[in-house]
PDB file of C-alpha atoms in Angstrom:
ATOM      1  CA  THR A 396     -43.750 137.351  57.309  1.00 57.00           C
ATOM      2  CA  VAL A 397     -44.663 136.911  53.653  1.00 58.00           C
ATOM      3  CA  SER A 398     -43.325 138.722  50.620  1.00 65.00           C
ATOM      4  CA  SER A 399     -46.864 139.736  49.640  1.00 82.00           C
ATOM      5  CA  THR A 400     -50.265 138.618  50.943  1.00 87.00           C
ATOM      6  CA  MET A 401     -51.573 139.082  47.376  1.00 90.00           C
ATOM      7  CA  ASP A 402     -49.121 136.561  45.919  1.00 90.00           C
ATOM      8  CA  VAL A 403     -49.973 134.007  48.622  1.00 93.00           C
ATOM      9  CA  ALA A 404     -53.730 134.482  48.159  1.00 95.00           C
ATOM     10  CA  VAL A 405     -53.513 134.202  44.346  1.00 95.00           C
ATOM     11  CA  GLU A 406     -51.533 130.979  44.712  1.00 95.00           C
ATOM     12  CA  LEU A 407     -54.177 129.627  47.129  1.00 96.00           C
ATOM     13  CA  GLY A 408     -56.906 130.658  44.692  1.00 97.00           C
ATOM     14  CA  ILE A 409     -55.273 128.748  41.857  1.00 96.00           C
ATOM     15  CA  LYS A 410     -55.033 125.692  44.144  1.00 97.00           C
ATOM     16  CA  GLY A 411     -58.799 125.862  44.771  1.00 97.00           C
ATOM     17  CA  ALA A 412     -58.954 127.444  48.250  1.00 97.00           C
ATOM     18  CA  PRO A 413     -62.536 128.321  49.244  1.00 97.00           C
ATOM     19  CA  GLU A 414     -64.142 131.756  49.162  1.00 97.00           C
ATOM     20  CA  GLY A 415     -63.425 133.721  52.326  1.00 96.00           C
ATOM     21  CA  THR A 416     -59.836 132.489  52.629  1.00 97.00           C
ATOM     22  CA  LEU A 417     -57.902 135.245  54.384  1.00 97.00           C
ATOM     23  CA  VAL A 418     -54.161 135.878  54.253  1.00 95.00           C
ATOM     24  CA  LEU A 419     -52.957 138.142  57.030  1.00 93.00           C
ATOM     25  CA  THR A 420     -49.440 139.228  57.919  1.00 88.00           C
ATOM     26  CA  GLU A 421     -47.647 141.544  60.338  1.00 84.00           C
ATOM     27  CA  THR A 422     -45.307 142.794  57.616  1.00 79.00           C
ATOM     28  CA  GLN A 423     -44.556 142.231  53.938  1.00 66.00           C
ATOM     29  CA  THR A 424     -41.153 142.315  52.289  1.00 63.00           C
ATOM     30  CA  LYS A 425     -42.665 142.985  48.863  1.00 59.00           C
ATOM     31  CA  GLY A 426     -46.027 144.627  49.557  1.00 53.00           C
ATOM     32  CA  ARG A 427     -47.555 145.713  46.264  1.00 56.00           C
ATOM     33  CA  GLY A 428     -49.517 148.761  45.249  1.00 56.00           C
ATOM     34  CA  ARG A 429     -51.091 149.561  41.900  1.00 51.00           C
ATOM     35  CA  LEU A 430     -49.001 149.708  38.713  1.00 45.00           C
ATOM     36  CA  GLY A 431     -46.230 147.658  40.297  1.00 53.00           C
ATOM     37  CA  ARG A 432     -45.496 150.190  43.022  1.00 55.00           C
ATOM     38  CA  ALA A 433     -44.220 149.092  46.417  1.00 58.00           C
ATOM     39  CA  TRP A 434     -46.412 149.323  49.528  1.00 55.00           C
ATOM     40  CA  PHE A 435     -44.393 150.075  52.664  1.00 62.00           C
ATOM     41  CA  SER A 436     -45.451 147.593  55.366  1.00 63.00           C
ATOM     42  CA  PRO A 437     -43.734 148.285  58.718  1.00 65.00           C
ATOM     43  CA  LYS A 438     -43.960 145.497  61.301  1.00 77.00           C
ATOM     44  CA  TYR A 439     -46.782 145.493  63.889  1.00 76.00           C
ATOM     45  CA  LYS A 440     -48.067 148.890  62.710  1.00 90.00           C
ATOM     46  CA  GLY A 441     -50.634 148.384  59.969  1.00 92.00           C
ATOM     47  CA  ILE A 442     -53.243 145.997  58.650  1.00 94.00           C
ATOM     48  CA  TYR A 443     -52.100 143.986  55.643  1.00 92.00           C
ATOM     49  CA  LEU A 444     -54.530 141.424  54.309  1.00 94.00           C
ATOM     50  CA  SER A 445     -55.681 139.677  51.173  1.00 95.00           C
ATOM     51  CA  LEU A 446     -59.138 138.140  50.875  1.00 97.00           C
ATOM     52  CA  LEU A 447     -60.080 135.488  48.340  1.00 98.00           C
ATOM     53  CA  LEU A 448     -63.585 135.738  46.852  1.00 98.00           C
ATOM     54  CA  ARG A 449     -65.351 133.679  44.212  1.00 97.00           C
ATOM     55  CA  PRO A 450     -68.174 135.975  43.083  1.00 96.00           C
ATOM     56  CA  LYS A 451     -70.533 134.921  40.310  1.00 93.00           C
ATOM     57  CA  ILE A 452     -69.850 138.012  38.226  1.00 92.00           C
ATOM     58  CA  LEU A 453     -68.567 138.853  34.764  1.00 91.00           C
ATOM     59  CA  PRO A 454     -64.902 139.912  34.703  1.00 91.00           C
ATOM     60  CA  ASN A 455     -65.849 143.509  33.755  1.00 88.00           C
ATOM     61  CA  GLN A 456     -67.791 143.847  37.036  1.00 90.00           C
ATOM     62  CA  ALA A 457     -64.761 143.201  39.239  1.00 91.00           C
ATOM     63  CA  ALA A 458     -64.102 146.953  39.737  1.00 92.00           C
ATOM     64  CA  ILE A 459     -67.183 147.057  41.979  1.00 95.00           C
ATOM     65  CA  LEU A 460     -65.296 144.916  44.507  1.00 96.00           C
ATOM     66  CA  THR A 461     -62.661 147.665  44.829  1.00 95.00           C
ATOM     67  CA  LEU A 462     -65.386 150.222  45.574  1.00 96.00           C
ATOM     68  CA  LEU A 463     -67.052 147.775  47.976  1.00 97.00           C
ATOM     69  CA  SER A 464     -63.771 147.285  49.855  1.00 98.00           C
ATOM     70  CA  ALA A 465     -63.160 151.035  50.074  1.00 98.00           C
ATOM     71  CA  VAL A 466     -66.649 151.608  51.504  1.00 98.00           C
ATOM     72  CA  SER A 467     -66.125 148.791  54.036  1.00 98.00           C
ATOM     73  CA  ILE A 468     -62.841 150.320  55.252  1.00 98.00           C
ATOM     74  CA  CYS A 469     -64.456 153.766  55.665  1.00 98.00           C
ATOM     75  CA  GLU A 470     -67.436 152.299  57.553  1.00 98.00           C
ATOM     76  CA  ALA A 471     -65.216 150.229  59.849  1.00 98.00           C
ATOM     77  CA  THR A 472     -62.834 153.143  60.510  1.00 98.00           C
ATOM     78  CA  LYS A 473     -65.748 155.368  61.513  1.00 98.00           C
ATOM     79  CA  GLU A 474     -67.197 152.644  63.750  1.00 98.00           C
ATOM     80  CA  ILE A 475     -63.954 151.925  65.628  1.00 98.00           C
ATOM     81  CA  THR A 476     -62.175 155.297  65.669  1.00 97.00           C
ATOM     82  CA  GLY A 477     -64.896 157.872  64.966  1.00 97.00           C
ATOM     83  CA  LEU A 478     -62.682 159.274  62.192  1.00 97.00           C
ATOM     84  CA  ASP A 479     -64.003 160.075  58.716  1.00 97.00           C
ATOM     85  CA  ALA A 480     -62.021 158.453  55.929  1.00 98.00           C
ATOM     86  CA  LYS A 481     -62.651 159.406  52.306  1.00 98.00           C
ATOM     87  CA  ILE A 482     -62.224 157.578  48.992  1.00 97.00           C
ATOM     88  CA  LYS A 483     -60.336 158.793  45.955  1.00 95.00           C
ATOM     89  CA  TRP A 484     -61.298 156.781  42.872  1.00 93.00           C
ATOM     90  CA  PRO A 485     -60.435 154.023  42.283  1.00 87.00           C
ATOM     91  CA  ASN A 486     -58.661 152.673  45.319  1.00 90.00           C
ATOM     92  CA  ASP A 487     -57.131 155.204  47.696  1.00 94.00           C
ATOM     93  CA  ILE A 488     -58.342 155.752  51.257  1.00 97.00           C
ATOM     94  CA  LEU A 489     -57.540 159.292  52.369  1.00 97.00           C
ATOM     95  CA  MET A 490     -57.807 161.397  55.480  1.00 97.00           C
ATOM     96  CA  HIS A 491     -57.329 165.167  55.171  1.00 95.00           C
ATOM     97  CA  ASN A 492     -56.018 164.540  51.646  1.00 93.00           C
ATOM     98  CA  LYS A 493     -53.225 162.285  52.885  1.00 96.00           C
ATOM     99  CA  LYS A 494     -53.068 158.598  51.985  1.00 94.00           C
ATOM    100  CA  LEU A 495     -54.234 156.281  54.753  1.00 96.00           C
ATOM    101  CA  GLY A 496     -54.560 153.079  52.799  1.00 95.00           C
ATOM    102  CA  GLY A 497     -54.883 151.407  49.443  1.00 93.00           C
ATOM    103  CA  ILE A 498     -56.727 148.544  47.818  1.00 94.00           C
ATOM    104  CA  LEU A 499     -55.462 146.235  45.101  1.00 91.00           C
ATOM    105  CA  THR A 500     -57.772 143.786  43.343  1.00 92.00           C
ATOM    106  CA  GLU A 501     -56.473 140.959  41.220  1.00 92.00           C
ATOM    107  CA  LEU A 502     -58.748 139.026  38.910  1.00 93.00           C
ATOM    108  CA  ASN A 503     -58.379 135.456  37.725  1.00 95.00           C
ATOM    109  CA  ALA A 504     -60.897 134.938  34.941  1.00 94.00           C
ATOM    110  CA  GLU A 505     -61.804 133.479  31.574  1.00 89.00           C
ATOM    111  CA  THR A 506     -63.474 135.578  28.863  1.00 84.00           C
ATOM    112  CA  ASP A 507     -66.965 135.340  30.318  1.00 87.00           C
ATOM    113  CA  ALA A 508     -66.491 133.970  33.831  1.00 90.00           C
ATOM    114  CA  THR A 509     -64.636 135.005  36.988  1.00 94.00           C
ATOM    115  CA  ARG A 510     -62.689 132.191  38.654  1.00 96.00           C
ATOM    116  CA  PHE A 511     -61.735 134.234  41.689  1.00 97.00           C
ATOM    117  CA  VAL A 512     -60.836 137.721  42.859  1.00 97.00           C
ATOM    118  CA  VAL A 513     -58.226 138.614  45.469  1.00 96.00           C
ATOM    119  CA  ILE A 514     -58.720 141.879  47.356  1.00 96.00           C
ATOM    120  CA  GLY A 515     -55.550 143.213  48.942  1.00 94.00           C
ATOM    121  CA  ILE A 516     -55.790 145.891  51.619  1.00 95.00           C
ATOM    122  CA  GLY A 517     -52.986 147.909  53.185  1.00 93.00           C
ATOM    123  CA  LEU A 518     -53.910 150.344  55.951  1.00 95.00           C
ATOM    124  CA  ASN A 519     -51.669 152.598  58.045  1.00 95.00           C
ATOM    125  CA  VAL A 520     -52.894 152.199  61.618  1.00 96.00           C
ATOM    126  CA  ASN A 521     -50.310 152.824  64.353  1.00 96.00           C
ATOM    127  CA  ASN A 522     -47.520 154.165  62.144  1.00 93.00           C
ATOM    128  CA  THR A 523     -45.800 157.147  63.728  1.00 91.00           C
ATOM    129  CA  LYS A 524     -45.386 160.341  61.715  1.00 88.00           C
ATOM    130  CA  ASN A 525     -41.633 159.960  61.206  1.00 87.00           C
ATOM    131  CA  ALA A 526     -42.131 156.430  59.842  1.00 84.00           C
ATOM    132  CA  LEU A 527     -44.605 157.467  57.140  1.00 88.00           C
ATOM    133  CA  VAL A 528     -43.687 158.161  53.540  1.00 86.00           C
ATOM    134  CA  ALA A 529     -44.366 161.655  52.148  1.00 87.00           C
ATOM    135  CA  GLY A 530     -48.047 162.327  51.576  1.00 91.00           C
ATOM    136  CA  ALA A 531     -49.168 159.492  53.854  1.00 93.00           C
ATOM    137  CA  THR A 532     -50.892 159.473  57.218  1.00 96.00           C
ATOM    138  CA  SER A 533     -52.046 156.922  59.798  1.00 97.00           C
ATOM    139  CA  LEU A 534     -55.028 156.536  62.098  1.00 98.00           C
ATOM    140  CA  LYS A 535     -52.710 157.062  65.087  1.00 97.00           C
ATOM    141  CA  GLU A 536     -51.447 160.350  63.644  1.00 96.00           C
ATOM    142  CA  GLN A 537     -55.020 161.528  63.065  1.00 97.00           C
ATOM    143  CA  LYS A 538     -56.470 160.316  66.388  1.00 97.00           C
ATOM    144  CA  LYS A 539     -53.375 161.075  68.493  1.00 96.00           C
ATOM    145  CA  GLU A 540     -53.633 157.684  70.213  1.00 96.00           C
ATOM    146  CA  ASN A 541     -52.956 154.019  69.512  1.00 96.00           C
ATOM    147  CA  ILE A 542     -55.721 152.101  67.741  1.00 97.00           C
ATOM    148  CA  ASN A 543     -56.658 148.515  68.576  1.00 97.00           C
ATOM    149  CA  ARG A 544     -55.696 146.813  65.319  1.00 95.00           C
ATOM    150  CA  LEU A 545     -57.550 143.585  66.120  1.00 96.00           C
ATOM    151  CA  GLU A 546     -60.835 145.405  66.722  1.00 97.00           C
ATOM    152  CA  LEU A 547     -60.410 147.382  63.528  1.00 98.00           C
ATOM    153  CA  LEU A 548     -59.516 144.273  61.521  1.00 97.00           C
ATOM    154  CA  GLN A 549     -62.590 142.435  62.829  1.00 98.00           C
ATOM    155  CA  GLU A 550     -64.824 145.377  61.924  1.00 98.00           C
ATOM    156  CA  ILE A 551     -63.336 145.661  58.412  1.00 98.00           C
ATOM    157  CA  LEU A 552     -64.039 141.955  57.832  1.00 98.00           C
ATOM    158  CA  ARG A 553     -67.583 142.332  59.196  1.00 98.00           C
ATOM    159  CA  LYS A 554     -68.272 145.280  56.895  1.00 98.00           C
ATOM    160  CA  LEU A 555     -66.713 143.461  53.914  1.00 98.00           C
ATOM    161  CA  GLU A 556     -68.987 140.476  54.524  1.00 98.00           C
ATOM    162  CA  THR A 557     -72.109 142.629  54.974  1.00 98.00           C
ATOM    163  CA  ASN A 558     -71.468 144.640  51.813  1.00 98.00           C
ATOM    164  CA  TYR A 559     -70.470 141.570  49.776  1.00 98.00           C
ATOM    165  CA  LEU A 560     -73.698 139.768  50.726  1.00 97.00           C
ATOM    166  CA  LEU A 561     -75.654 142.935  49.945  1.00 97.00           C
ATOM    167  CA  PHE A 562     -73.974 143.183  46.520  1.00 96.00           C
ATOM    168  CA  GLN A 563     -74.733 139.523  45.765  1.00 95.00           C
ATOM    169  CA  LYS A 564     -78.338 139.900  46.857  1.00 96.00           C
ATOM    170  CA  ILE A 565     -79.366 143.191  45.232  1.00 95.00           C
ATOM    171  CA  GLY A 566     -76.551 144.214  42.875  1.00 94.00           C
ATOM    172  CA  SER A 567     -73.982 146.961  42.623  1.00 94.00           C
ATOM    173  CA  GLN A 568     -76.209 150.065  42.822  1.00 94.00           C
ATOM    174  CA  VAL A 569     -76.398 149.890  46.637  1.00 95.00           C
ATOM    175  CA  ILE A 570     -72.571 149.800  46.812  1.00 96.00           C
ATOM    176  CA  ILE A 571     -72.253 152.731  44.389  1.00 96.00           C
ATOM    177  CA  ASP A 572     -74.740 154.766  46.440  1.00 95.00           C
ATOM    178  CA  LYS A 573     -72.697 154.140  49.607  1.00 97.00           C
ATOM    179  CA  TRP A 574     -69.465 154.928  47.745  1.00 97.00           C
ATOM    180  CA  ARG A 575     -70.826 158.314  46.659  1.00 95.00           C
ATOM    181  CA  ASN A 576     -71.150 159.299  50.343  1.00 95.00           C
ATOM    182  CA  TYR A 577     -67.432 158.782  50.960  1.00 97.00           C
ATOM    183  CA  ASN A 578     -65.847 159.797  47.661  1.00 96.00           C
ATOM    184  CA  ILE A 579     -63.933 163.041  47.033  1.00 96.00           C
ATOM    185  CA  THR A 580     -63.493 162.564  43.257  1.00 95.00           C
ATOM    186  CA  LEU A 581     -66.905 163.295  41.760  1.00 96.00           C
ATOM    187  CA  GLY A 582     -67.499 166.922  40.813  1.00 95.00           C
ATOM    188  CA  ARG A 583     -63.749 167.604  40.631  1.00 95.00           C
ATOM    189  CA  ARG A 584     -61.596 168.429  37.652  1.00 95.00           C
ATOM    190  CA  VAL A 585     -59.301 165.444  37.204  1.00 95.00           C
ATOM    191  CA  LYS A 586     -56.348 164.395  35.130  1.00 93.00           C
ATOM    192  CA  ILE A 587     -56.194 160.691  34.314  1.00 89.00           C
ATOM    193  CA  VAL A 588     -53.009 158.932  33.308  1.00 83.00           C
ATOM    194  CA  CYS A 589     -53.564 155.412  32.018  1.00 74.00           C
ATOM    195  CA  GLN A 590     -50.774 153.676  30.127  1.00 69.00           C
ATOM    196  CA  LYS A 591     -49.853 156.147  27.354  1.00 70.00           C
ATOM    197  CA  GLU A 592     -53.106 158.050  27.361  1.00 74.00           C
ATOM    198  CA  HIS A 593     -53.683 161.332  29.200  1.00 84.00           C
ATOM    199  CA  LEU A 594     -57.161 162.666  29.683  1.00 89.00           C
ATOM    200  CA  GLU A 595     -58.525 165.690  31.502  1.00 93.00           C
ATOM    201  CA  GLY A 596     -62.034 166.779  32.411  1.00 95.00           C
ATOM    202  CA  GLU A 597     -64.688 166.741  35.117  1.00 96.00           C
ATOM    203  CA  ALA A 598     -65.392 163.522  37.027  1.00 96.00           C
ATOM    204  CA  ILE A 599     -69.177 163.428  36.738  1.00 96.00           C
ATOM    205  CA  ASP A 600     -70.276 159.985  37.921  1.00 95.00           C
ATOM    206  CA  ILE A 601     -69.629 156.301  38.500  1.00 94.00           C
ATOM    207  CA  ASP A 602     -71.363 153.830  36.224  1.00 92.00           C
ATOM    208  CA  ILE A 603     -72.900 150.508  37.235  1.00 90.00           C
ATOM    209  CA  ASP A 604     -69.585 148.642  36.655  1.00 89.00           C
ATOM    210  CA  GLY A 605     -67.633 151.031  38.893  1.00 91.00           C
ATOM    211  CA  GLY A 606     -66.033 152.909  35.993  1.00 92.00           C
ATOM    212  CA  LEU A 607     -65.392 156.651  36.318  1.00 94.00           C
ATOM    213  CA  LEU A 608     -67.253 158.856  33.829  1.00 95.00           C
ATOM    214  CA  VAL A 609     -65.206 161.903  32.845  1.00 95.00           C
ATOM    215  CA  ARG A 610     -66.569 164.754  30.723  1.00 96.00           C
ATOM    216  CA  GLU A 611     -63.789 166.219  28.614  1.00 95.00           C
ATOM    217  CA  ASP A 612     -63.767 169.901  27.665  1.00 93.00           C
ATOM    218  CA  SER A 613     -65.080 168.925  24.218  1.00 95.00           C
ATOM    219  CA  GLY A 614     -68.227 167.601  25.936  1.00 95.00           C
ATOM    220  CA  LEU A 615     -67.355 163.983  25.174  1.00 95.00           C
ATOM    221  CA  VAL A 616     -67.888 161.607  28.135  1.00 95.00           C
ATOM    222  CA  GLU A 617     -65.261 158.892  28.561  1.00 93.00           C
ATOM    223  CA  LYS A 618     -65.559 155.843  30.811  1.00 91.00           C
ATOM    224  CA  ILE A 619     -62.321 155.071  32.650  1.00 89.00           C
ATOM    225  CA  MET A 620     -61.842 151.661  34.276  1.00 85.00           C
ATOM    226  CA  ALA A 621     -58.272 152.127  35.541  1.00 80.00           C
ATOM    227  CA  GLY A 622     -55.593 154.745  35.810  1.00 79.00           C
ATOM    228  CA  ASP A 623     -53.894 157.275  38.026  1.00 80.00           C
ATOM    229  CA  VAL A 624     -56.173 160.128  39.029  1.00 86.00           C
ATOM    230  CA  VAL A 625     -54.864 163.562  39.909  1.00 86.00           C
ATOM    231  CA  HIS A 626     -57.355 165.990  41.460  1.00 84.00           C
ATOM    232  CA  CYS A 627     -56.622 169.312  39.730  1.00 83.00           C
ATOM    233  CA  ARG A 628     -58.815 171.477  41.935  1.00 64.00           C
TER     234      ARG A 628
END
């Protein structure tokens, strides 16, 4: 048991651990979500991992790795369970509009160079309905049977590797194109809350860095790199 796979992986990154270092745990006492929220990590039920990568990218391109991870989880879930997971920008994995999993990326960088990125993934796999927080679901609840976590983990790692190599070889457009197939944010009216700013409009596209382009009612298009997204309708 670790307090957080993210914290362990970041520490390993600072100490110079190689790309591909994986931190895996059966439970976390201080699993983290975005904006300092807690991620509930019941023992032997989910997949909780953090992966250390050392991509040769500019710090402002790191958001692509969140999209890449989301795509990989959806592809692996389909492969192993036959279930269709969807992505809500930037980092939520949903099934029937309930939260199945989340992704947290942490960047360690200088102004113009990325030292390393840690991708944290939390996925509800065999959690029973009564052990899920409000608004959450699990693969077991959706499939009505236990899922082989090891098989699913292996497939997620395979898909992550395939997509990461693809991204390194031909760039982010291929990842964005895949992401579009799974997303449920584009074309929706959204409300974005980031720090003290509130913004509302239509989510029209993703740009090459993974930022969300939102057209406000005034016609002005804003690029959002982070924030809480509420689907209005």
